[in-house]
Coordinates of C-alpha atoms in Angstrom, one line a residue:
Chain A
M1 CA 92.2 111.0 93.5
S2 CA 94.1 112.5 96.4
S3 CA 97.4 110.9 97.5
E4 CA 97.5 108.8 100.6
T5 CA 100.1 109.1 103.3
I6 CA 101.8 105.9 104.2
K7 CA 103.5 104.5 107.3
F8 CA 106.7 102.6 107.2
W9 CA 106.1 99.5 109.4
P10 CA 102.7 98.5 108.1
I11 CA 104.1 98.4 104.6
V12 CA 107.1 96.4 105.8
F13 CA 104.7 93.9 107.3
K14 CA 102.7 93.7 104.1
Q15 CA 105.9 93.2 102.1
F16 CA 107.0 90.5 104.5
L17 CA 103.6 88.7 104.0
F18 CA 104.0 89.1 100.2
K19 CA 107.5 87.6 100.2
W20 CA 106.3 84.8 102.5
N21 CA 103.5 84.0 100.0
V22 CA 105.7 84.3 97.0
N23 CA 108.5 82.2 98.3
K24 CA 106.6 79.3 99.9
D25 CA 108.2 76.9 97.4
M26 CA 111.5 77.4 99.3
F27 CA 110.2 74.9 101.9
T28 CA 110.3 72.1 99.4
T29 CA 114.0 72.8 98.7
L30 CA 114.6 72.8 102.5
A31 CA 112.8 69.5 102.9
I32 CA 114.9 67.9 100.1
L33 CA 118.2 69.2 101.5
Q34 CA 117.4 67.9 104.9
V35 CA 116.5 64.5 103.7
I36 CA 119.9 64.4 101.9
A37 CA 121.5 65.6 105.1
L38 CA 119.8 62.8 107.0
F39 CA 121.2 60.2 104.6
F40 CA 124.7 61.6 105.2
S41 CA 124.2 61.8 108.9
Y42 CA 122.9 58.2 109.0
S43 CA 126.2 56.9 107.7
G44 CA 127.9 58.8 110.5
S45 CA 130.3 61.7 110.6
G46 CA 133.1 59.6 112.1
S47 CA 133.6 56.0 113.0
F48 CA 136.2 53.8 114.6
H49 CA 136.6 50.1 115.3
Y50 CA 137.1 48.7 118.6
M51 CA 138.5 45.4 119.4
D52 CA 136.2 42.4 119.3
G53 CA 134.6 43.6 116.0
V54 CA 132.5 46.3 117.7
E55 CA 132.1 49.3 115.5
F56 CA 131.4 52.8 116.9
N57 CA 129.8 55.5 114.8
I58 CA 129.5 59.1 115.8
H59 CA 126.2 60.6 114.7
T60 CA 125.7 64.3 115.0
S61 CA 123.3 66.8 113.4
D62 CA 126.2 68.9 112.1
I63 CA 125.5 68.0 108.5
L64 CA 121.9 68.9 109.0
I65 CA 122.9 72.4 110.2
V66 CA 125.4 72.8 107.4
F67 CA 122.9 71.9 104.7
T68 CA 120.3 74.2 106.3
M69 CA 123.0 77.0 106.3
I70 CA 123.5 76.4 102.6
W71 CA 119.8 76.7 102.1
L72 CA 119.7 80.0 103.9
L73 CA 122.7 81.2 101.9
V74 CA 120.9 80.4 98.7
I75 CA 117.6 82.0 99.7
G76 CA 119.5 85.0 101.0
V77 CA 120.9 85.4 97.5
Q78 CA 117.7 84.7 95.5
I79 CA 115.4 87.0 97.4
L80 CA 116.9 89.9 95.5
R81 CA 116.7 88.3 92.0
P82 CA 115.3 90.8 89.5
M83 CA 112.0 88.9 89.3
N84 CA 111.5 89.3 93.0
A85 CA 112.6 92.9 93.0
L86 CA 110.2 93.8 90.1
T87 CA 107.1 92.5 91.9
T88 CA 108.2 94.1 95.2
Y89 CA 108.2 97.5 93.6
T90 CA 105.0 96.9 91.7
M91 CA 103.5 96.7 95.1
T92 CA 104.3 99.6 97.4
A93 CA 108.0 99.8 98.5
N94 CA 111.1 101.8 98.7
R95 CA 114.6 100.4 99.3
K96 CA 114.4 100.6 103.0
V97 CA 111.0 98.7 103.1
D98 CA 112.4 96.1 100.7
H99 CA 115.6 95.5 102.8
M100 CA 113.7 95.5 106.1
S101 CA 111.1 93.0 104.9
N102 CA 113.8 90.8 103.3
I103 CA 115.8 90.8 106.5
I104 CA 112.7 90.0 108.6
W105 CA 111.8 87.2 106.1
L106 CA 115.4 85.8 106.4
I107 CA 115.2 85.8 110.2
V108 CA 111.8 84.1 110.2
M109 CA 113.1 81.5 107.6
S110 CA 116.1 80.9 110.0
G111 CA 113.7 80.3 112.8
I112 CA 111.8 77.7 110.7
G113 CA 115.1 76.2 109.6
T114 CA 116.1 75.8 113.3
V115 CA 112.9 74.1 114.2
T116 CA 113.2 71.7 111.3
V117 CA 116.9 71.0 112.2
L118 CA 115.9 70.1 115.7
L119 CA 113.0 67.9 114.6
A120 CA 115.2 66.2 112.0
S121 CA 117.9 65.5 114.6
V122 CA 115.2 63.8 116.8
L123 CA 114.2 61.8 113.7
L124 CA 117.9 60.9 113.2
Q125 CA 118.0 59.5 116.7
L126 CA 114.8 57.5 116.1
I127 CA 116.2 56.1 112.9
M128 CA 119.4 55.1 114.6
N129 CA 117.5 53.4 117.4
Y130 CA 114.9 51.5 115.5
I131 CA 116.1 51.0 111.9
S132 CA 119.8 50.5 111.9
G133 CA 119.6 47.9 114.7
S134 CA 122.5 49.4 116.5
I135 CA 122.5 50.6 120.1
A136 CA 122.5 54.3 120.7
I137 CA 124.9 55.4 123.3
M138 CA 123.7 58.8 124.6
P139 CA 126.1 61.3 126.1
E140 CA 127.0 60.4 129.6
V141 CA 125.7 63.6 131.0
P142 CA 122.0 63.9 130.2
L143 CA 121.1 67.0 128.2
T144 CA 119.5 69.7 130.3
F145 CA 116.7 72.0 129.2
W146 CA 119.3 74.8 129.1
S147 CA 121.6 72.9 126.8
Y148 CA 118.7 72.3 124.4
I149 CA 118.0 76.0 124.4
T150 CA 121.6 77.0 123.8
G151 CA 121.8 74.4 121.0
A152 CA 118.7 75.8 119.4
V153 CA 119.8 79.4 119.7
T154 CA 123.3 78.6 118.3
T155 CA 121.8 76.8 115.3
F156 CA 119.5 79.8 114.8
I157 CA 122.4 82.2 114.9
Y158 CA 124.4 80.2 112.4
L159 CA 121.4 80.1 110.1
V160 CA 120.8 83.9 110.3
F161 CA 124.5 84.4 109.7
A162 CA 124.4 82.2 106.5
G163 CA 121.4 84.2 105.3
A164 CA 123.1 87.5 106.1
V165 CA 126.2 86.5 104.1
G166 CA 124.1 85.4 101.1
Y167 CA 122.1 88.6 101.2
F168 CA 125.3 90.7 101.5
F169 CA 126.8 89.1 98.4
S170 CA 123.5 89.4 96.5
V171 CA 123.4 93.2 97.2
L172 CA 127.1 93.5 96.3
S173 CA 126.5 91.7 93.0
Q174 CA 123.6 94.0 92.2
W175 CA 125.7 97.0 93.0
N176 CA 128.3 95.9 90.5
Q177 CA 127.9 93.0 88.0
L178 CA 131.6 92.3 88.2
V179 CA 131.2 91.1 91.8
K180 CA 129.5 87.9 90.4
I181 CA 132.7 87.1 88.6
I182 CA 135.1 88.3 91.3
I183 CA 133.6 86.5 94.2
P184 CA 134.4 83.0 93.0
F185 CA 138.0 84.0 92.2
F186 CA 138.2 85.8 95.5
L187 CA 136.9 82.7 97.4
I188 CA 139.3 80.4 95.6
G189 CA 142.1 82.9 95.9
T190 CA 141.7 83.3 99.6
L191 CA 142.1 79.5 100.0
F192 CA 145.6 79.8 98.5
I193 CA 146.7 83.3 99.1
V194 CA 145.4 84.1 102.6
P195 CA 147.2 81.1 104.2
A196 CA 150.4 82.2 102.5
I197 CA 150.2 85.7 103.8
I198 CA 148.6 85.4 107.1
P199 CA 150.1 82.9 109.6
D200 CA 148.1 79.8 110.3
D201 CA 147.9 80.7 114.0
L202 CA 146.2 84.0 113.3
L203 CA 143.7 82.4 110.9
I204 CA 142.8 79.7 113.4
S205 CA 142.4 82.3 116.2
I206 CA 140.2 84.5 114.0
F207 CA 138.0 81.4 113.2
T208 CA 138.0 80.4 116.9
F209 CA 137.2 84.0 118.0
I210 CA 134.2 84.1 115.8
F211 CA 132.8 80.6 115.7
L212 CA 134.2 78.7 118.7
E213 CA 133.5 81.0 121.5
K214 CA 133.1 79.0 124.6
V215 CA 131.0 81.4 126.7
F216 CA 127.6 81.2 125.2
M217 CA 126.5 84.8 125.9
V218 CA 129.7 86.2 124.4
F219 CA 129.2 84.1 121.3
V220 CA 125.7 85.4 121.0
L221 CA 126.9 89.0 121.4
K222 CA 129.7 88.5 118.8
M223 CA 127.5 87.0 116.2
F224 CA 124.8 89.7 116.9
V225 CA 127.4 92.4 116.1
I226 CA 128.7 90.5 112.9
I227 CA 125.2 89.8 111.6
S228 CA 124.1 93.4 112.3
L229 CA 127.1 94.7 110.4
L230 CA 126.4 92.5 107.4
F231 CA 122.7 93.6 107.3
A232 CA 123.6 97.3 107.8
A233 CA 126.2 97.1 105.0
S234 CA 123.7 95.5 102.7
M235 CA 121.2 98.3 103.4
G236 CA 123.8 100.9 103.0
I237 CA 125.0 99.7 99.6
G238 CA 121.5 98.7 98.4
N239 CA 119.8 102.0 99.3
R240 CA 121.3 103.8 96.3
L241 CA 120.5 101.2 93.7
E242 CA 118.0 101.8 91.0
V243 CA 115.1 99.4 90.6
R244 CA 115.3 99.3 86.8
K245 CA 118.1 100.3 84.6
Chain B
M1 CA 97.3 121.5 90.6
E2 CA 100.5 120.3 89.3
I3 CA 101.2 116.8 90.4
I4 CA 104.5 116.3 88.5
K5 CA 107.0 119.1 88.0
S6 CA 110.3 118.5 86.3
T7 CA 112.9 121.3 85.7
D8 CA 116.1 120.8 83.7
L9 CA 115.9 117.1 84.2
V10 CA 119.0 115.2 83.0
K11 CA 119.5 111.5 82.8
R12 CA 122.8 110.1 81.5
Y13 CA 123.5 106.4 80.7
G14 CA 127.3 106.3 80.2
S15 CA 127.9 108.7 77.4
R16 CA 124.3 108.6 76.1
L17 CA 122.1 111.5 77.2
A18 CA 118.6 110.0 77.7
L19 CA 117.0 113.1 79.1
D20 CA 118.5 116.5 78.1
H21 CA 117.3 119.3 80.4
L22 CA 113.7 118.2 80.2
T23 CA 111.2 120.7 81.7
A24 CA 107.5 119.8 81.9
S25 CA 104.7 119.7 84.4
I26 CA 101.6 117.5 84.6
L27 CA 98.3 118.6 86.0
S28 CA 96.5 116.4 88.4
N29 CA 93.4 114.4 87.3
S30 CA 94.3 114.5 83.6
I31 CA 95.3 112.0 81.0
T32 CA 98.5 112.8 79.2
G33 CA 100.0 110.9 76.3
I34 CA 103.8 110.7 76.5
V35 CA 104.7 110.5 72.8
G36 CA 108.0 110.4 71.0
R37 CA 110.1 108.2 68.7
N38 CA 112.1 105.2 69.8
G39 CA 114.8 106.3 72.2
A40 CA 113.3 109.7 72.7
G41 CA 113.4 109.3 76.5
K42 CA 109.8 108.4 77.2
T43 CA 110.5 105.3 79.3
T44 CA 113.4 107.0 81.2
L45 CA 111.1 109.9 82.1
L46 CA 108.4 107.6 83.3
Q47 CA 110.8 105.5 85.4
I48 CA 112.2 108.6 87.0
I49 CA 108.6 109.8 87.8
A50 CA 107.8 106.4 89.3
G51 CA 110.9 106.6 91.5
F52 CA 112.6 103.5 89.9
T53 CA 115.5 105.4 88.4
Q54 CA 117.6 108.2 89.7
E55 CA 118.0 111.5 87.8
T56 CA 121.6 112.6 87.0
S57 CA 120.8 116.3 87.6
G58 CA 118.0 118.7 87.5
N59 CA 114.9 118.7 89.6
I60 CA 111.8 116.4 89.7
E61 CA 108.9 116.5 92.1
V62 CA 106.0 114.1 92.2
F63 CA 103.3 114.7 94.9
S64 CA 105.7 117.5 96.0
A65 CA 108.4 114.9 96.8
R66 CA 111.5 113.7 95.1
P67 CA 110.3 110.3 93.7
F68 CA 113.5 108.3 93.8
N69 CA 113.3 105.8 96.7
S70 CA 110.2 107.6 98.0
L71 CA 107.6 105.5 99.8
H72 CA 105.0 108.2 99.4
V73 CA 105.4 108.2 95.7
S74 CA 105.4 104.4 95.5
A75 CA 102.3 104.1 97.6
N76 CA 100.4 106.5 95.3
S77 CA 101.6 105.4 91.9
I78 CA 101.6 102.3 89.8
F79 CA 104.0 101.7 86.9
I80 CA 102.9 99.2 84.3
D81 CA 105.0 98.1 81.3
D82 CA 105.6 94.9 79.4
F83 CA 108.7 94.0 81.5
L84 CA 106.4 93.5 84.5
T85 CA 106.5 90.0 85.7
F86 CA 104.8 88.3 88.6
P87 CA 106.1 85.2 90.6
N88 CA 105.3 81.7 89.4
T89 CA 104.2 80.7 92.8
L90 CA 101.1 83.0 92.6
S91 CA 98.0 82.5 90.4
L92 CA 96.4 85.5 88.8
V93 CA 93.8 85.8 91.5
D94 CA 96.5 85.5 94.2
I95 CA 98.3 88.4 92.6
L96 CA 95.1 90.5 92.6
E97 CA 94.6 89.7 96.3
E98 CA 98.2 90.8 97.0
G99 CA 97.5 94.0 95.2
E100 CA 94.4 94.6 97.3
R101 CA 96.5 94.6 100.5
F102 CA 98.8 97.2 99.2
Y103 CA 96.6 99.6 97.3
P104 CA 93.9 101.4 99.5
N105 CA 91.8 102.3 96.5
W106 CA 92.0 98.8 95.0
H107 CA 88.9 97.7 93.0
M108 CA 88.6 93.9 93.1
D109 CA 85.2 93.7 91.5
L110 CA 86.4 95.6 88.4
A111 CA 89.6 93.5 88.3
K112 CA 87.7 90.2 88.3
K113 CA 85.2 91.4 85.8
L114 CA 87.9 92.5 83.5
L115 CA 89.7 89.1 83.9
A116 CA 86.5 87.3 82.9
Y117 CA 85.9 89.7 80.0
F118 CA 89.4 89.2 78.6
E119 CA 89.1 85.5 79.2
L120 CA 92.0 85.2 81.6
D121 CA 91.8 82.1 83.8
E122 CA 92.0 83.2 87.5
Q123 CA 94.0 80.2 88.4
T124 CA 96.7 80.5 85.7
V125 CA 100.3 81.5 86.4
H126 CA 101.3 84.8 84.9
N127 CA 104.4 83.3 83.3
Y128 CA 102.3 80.8 81.3
L129 CA 100.3 83.5 79.6
S130 CA 101.0 84.6 76.0
K131 CA 102.6 88.0 75.5
G132 CA 99.4 89.8 74.7
K133 CA 97.6 88.2 77.7
K134 CA 100.4 89.2 80.0
S135 CA 100.1 92.8 78.8
T136 CA 96.3 92.5 79.3
F137 CA 96.7 91.2 82.9
N138 CA 99.3 93.9 83.7
A139 CA 96.9 96.6 82.4
I140 CA 94.1 95.2 84.5
F141 CA 96.3 95.3 87.5
G142 CA 97.2 98.9 86.8
L143 CA 93.5 99.9 86.4
A144 CA 92.4 98.1 89.5
T145 CA 95.0 99.9 91.8
R146 CA 93.2 103.2 91.1
S147 CA 96.4 104.9 92.1
A148 CA 96.4 108.7 92.2
L149 CA 99.2 108.4 89.6
T150 CA 98.8 105.6 87.1
I151 CA 101.6 105.2 84.6
F152 CA 101.3 102.9 81.5
D153 CA 104.5 102.6 79.5
E154 CA 103.6 101.0 76.1
P155 CA 100.8 99.0 77.8
T156 CA 99.4 97.4 74.7
T157 CA 102.5 95.6 73.5
G158 CA 101.4 92.3 72.0
M159 CA 97.7 92.9 72.4
D160 CA 95.6 92.5 69.4
A161 CA 93.6 95.4 67.9
S162 CA 90.3 94.6 69.6
V163 CA 91.8 94.1 73.0
R164 CA 93.8 97.3 72.6
S165 CA 90.7 99.4 71.9
D166 CA 88.8 97.6 74.7
F167 CA 91.5 98.4 77.1
Y168 CA 91.6 102.1 76.2
R169 CA 87.9 102.2 76.5
A170 CA 88.0 100.6 79.9
L171 CA 90.7 103.1 81.0
L172 CA 88.6 106.0 79.8
K173 CA 85.4 104.8 81.5
D174 CA 87.2 104.1 84.8
Y175 CA 89.0 107.4 84.6
L176 CA 85.7 109.3 84.1
A177 CA 84.2 107.5 87.1
H178 CA 87.3 107.9 89.3
P179 CA 89.5 110.7 88.0
R180 CA 93.2 110.4 88.6
T181 CA 96.4 111.4 86.9
V182 CA 97.2 109.0 84.0
L183 CA 100.3 108.9 81.9
V184 CA 100.2 106.7 78.8
S185 CA 103.2 106.3 76.5
S186 CA 102.6 105.0 73.0
H187 CA 104.0 104.9 69.5
H188 CA 100.5 105.0 68.1
V189 CA 99.1 108.4 68.8
D190 CA 96.1 107.8 66.6
E191 CA 95.1 104.9 68.8
I192 CA 95.1 106.9 72.1
E193 CA 94.1 110.3 70.8
E194 CA 90.4 109.8 71.7
L195 CA 91.6 109.2 75.3
L196 CA 94.0 112.0 75.7
E197 CA 93.6 115.5 77.1
Y198 CA 97.2 116.5 76.7
V199 CA 100.2 115.4 74.7
L200 CA 103.7 115.7 75.9
L201 CA 105.9 115.1 72.8
I202 CA 109.5 114.3 73.7
D203 CA 112.3 114.4 71.2
Q204 CA 115.9 113.6 71.9
G205 CA 115.4 113.9 75.6
K206 CA 113.7 117.3 75.5
T207 CA 110.1 118.6 75.6
K208 CA 109.3 119.3 72.0
L209 CA 105.6 120.1 72.4
H210 CA 103.3 120.0 75.4
M211 CA 99.7 120.9 74.5
D212 CA 96.1 120.2 74.5
I213 CA 95.3 117.3 72.1
D214 CA 92.8 119.6 70.3
D215 CA 95.5 122.2 69.7
L216 CA 97.8 119.5 68.4
R217 CA 95.2 118.5 65.8
E218 CA 95.4 122.0 64.4
Y219 CA 99.0 122.6 65.0
L220 CA 100.2 121.9 61.5
I221 CA 98.7 122.2 58.0
G222 CA 99.7 120.7 54.7
V223 CA 99.9 123.1 51.8
S224 CA 100.3 122.1 48.1
G225 CA 100.7 124.2 45.0
R226 CA 103.0 125.2 42.2
T227 CA 106.6 124.8 43.3
E228 CA 108.0 128.3 42.5
L229 CA 105.0 130.1 44.0
L230 CA 105.0 128.0 47.1
E231 CA 108.7 128.1 47.7
Q232 CA 108.7 131.9 47.3
W233 CA 105.8 132.2 49.8
V234 CA 107.3 129.9 52.3
K235 CA 110.8 131.4 52.3
D236 CA 110.7 132.8 55.9
R237 CA 108.8 129.9 57.4
D238 CA 109.7 126.7 59.1
V239 CA 109.0 123.8 56.8
F240 CA 108.4 120.5 58.7
F241 CA 108.1 118.3 55.6
R242 CA 108.7 118.8 51.9
R243 CA 107.8 116.5 49.0
R244 CA 107.7 117.1 45.2
I245 CA 104.4 116.1 43.5
G246 CA 105.1 115.4 39.9
E247 CA 107.1 117.9 37.9
T248 CA 105.6 121.2 38.9
E249 CA 104.0 120.9 42.3
T250 CA 105.2 120.7 45.9
Y251 CA 103.6 119.6 49.1
L252 CA 104.8 121.3 52.3
V253 CA 103.9 121.0 56.0
I254 CA 104.0 124.2 58.0
Q255 CA 102.8 125.6 61.3
N256 CA 99.1 126.5 61.3
N257 CA 99.4 130.3 61.9
V258 CA 98.1 131.6 58.6
E259 CA 94.6 132.2 57.4
T260 CA 93.4 129.3 55.2
K261 CA 91.6 131.9 53.0
D262 CA 94.8 133.8 52.2
L263 CA 96.4 130.6 51.1
E264 CA 93.5 129.6 48.9
K265 CA 93.5 133.0 47.3
L266 CA 97.1 132.3 46.2
G267 CA 95.9 129.1 44.6
F268 CA 97.3 126.7 47.2
R269 CA 95.4 123.7 48.5
V270 CA 95.2 123.3 52.3
E271 CA 94.7 120.1 54.2
S272 CA 94.6 119.3 57.9
I273 CA 97.3 117.2 59.6
S274 CA 96.2 114.5 62.1
S275 CA 97.8 114.7 65.6
S276 CA 99.8 111.5 65.0
D277 CA 101.2 112.9 61.7
A278 CA 101.9 116.1 63.4
C279 CA 104.1 114.3 66.0
V280 CA 106.0 112.6 63.2
Y281 CA 106.6 115.8 61.3
V282 CA 107.6 117.8 64.3
T283 CA 110.2 115.2 65.3
N284 CA 111.4 114.6 61.8
K285 CA 115.2 115.1 61.5
H286 CA 115.3 114.9 57.7
K287 CA 112.8 117.3 56.2
G288 CA 112.5 115.1 53.1
G289 CA 111.7 111.9 54.9
I290 CA 112.8 108.4 54.0
D291 CA 112.6 109.2 50.2
D292 CA 115.8 111.3 50.6
V293 CA 117.8 108.1 51.5
F294 CA 117.0 106.7 48.0
R295 CA 117.3 109.9 46.0
D296 CA 120.7 109.3 44.4
H297 CA 120.2 105.6 43.7

């Protein structure tokens, strides 16, 4: 039988579909996490008492976003598990195809995550209005269409970021098994050591620079660069790895 | 046409040399048995050919390309071994359907018929199958791809005798109908010798023999006769195996480059050596075999 020549993108698309089919059970995990997040949100992320026995609770969908970010972090890590890798290469693939299809899959999953977060936050409002018996006080300025869009895009970017971080650490730990041990130490270590070395102001300004950018487009641009760097680094490190050892 | 060409191929795992300057080439549309003892380097060679593992040095070409990380090689080859697993979220028939999307020569009809013949339930999950059934399914997957290069690394692990012979027969029939390059590694040469055209015998990471299976069947002969006469006669020859028979006689295995008639004139008895025994004798490190270990006790 003669050999067939093969094109890159059609194979990436096939691998994406394959990963989509194989990892459908991830949606169950997402649903469970978001239900838990709804419970937490229900009790409110902050509350204060006002005189005359009136209690105010602040309800936001922050917890929903954080839980969905955790979900993306986890699926970013697990997509490279040996079991997934083995079947990927039993079908047609090379490293580039594998990474590209994984990244597209993570971005699509982030998109789905965003939609579910938005829907769940609507659900949260409904619960607050109808079940808890309290009166919802909406923001004084009604939300415009644009602010809904920026909210959705911001959520989406946070989710892709979480996925990219998970994926990057997964590639790192495949590159060297020691990373699995080092990362927890590193993370705990940074909690104590980094604040000791780097002044608080600098830490806060780094955090603010990345996550709390006020101008929306600048935020999008910054995160785009950071996420691209994470994915590029993953591809760079992962490209030399052997499938089986 | 040579489909695989390796020259001075070296693979090192830490301090262990898995492949030691291995040179070999495989013709297209042929079935070659990759044979050798445990740890000879069979799996390493096959994984390098499939592009899963990177060579340390030397040169390897598959379809005129370096296989490691090559999409071209991956698209045209399939590597089946008993470590192969499939996701729990897909049933057997789902896996076959995924395979159909990736492999242009995929033969779904054959795959489904084989599933039915080997009594594999289409709706089961791969992980729930027994070891032998897993191997059977993997082998079916490998057959159905009809890849230009089909690699089976110890495909029959866990299969019972009848399934093993059925599988090899299925492989042979499908190969005759749709010729492709097949590499099969196995410990049991006698089981696959009906199937093979060529044998590549690997020993300690090197090519020991690479020949037509018919030539291998005649490569060695066993000679027995009176010890002093036989030892005198065999002085300048390579002896692959030596065993004393009783007090006065000896049995030797030597290369088959003498006339049987000459030997019989000297009063020696000559017998043929099967291809699987030939592989054992050629790679034997201790000329006396396991008996030597117990000699002084």
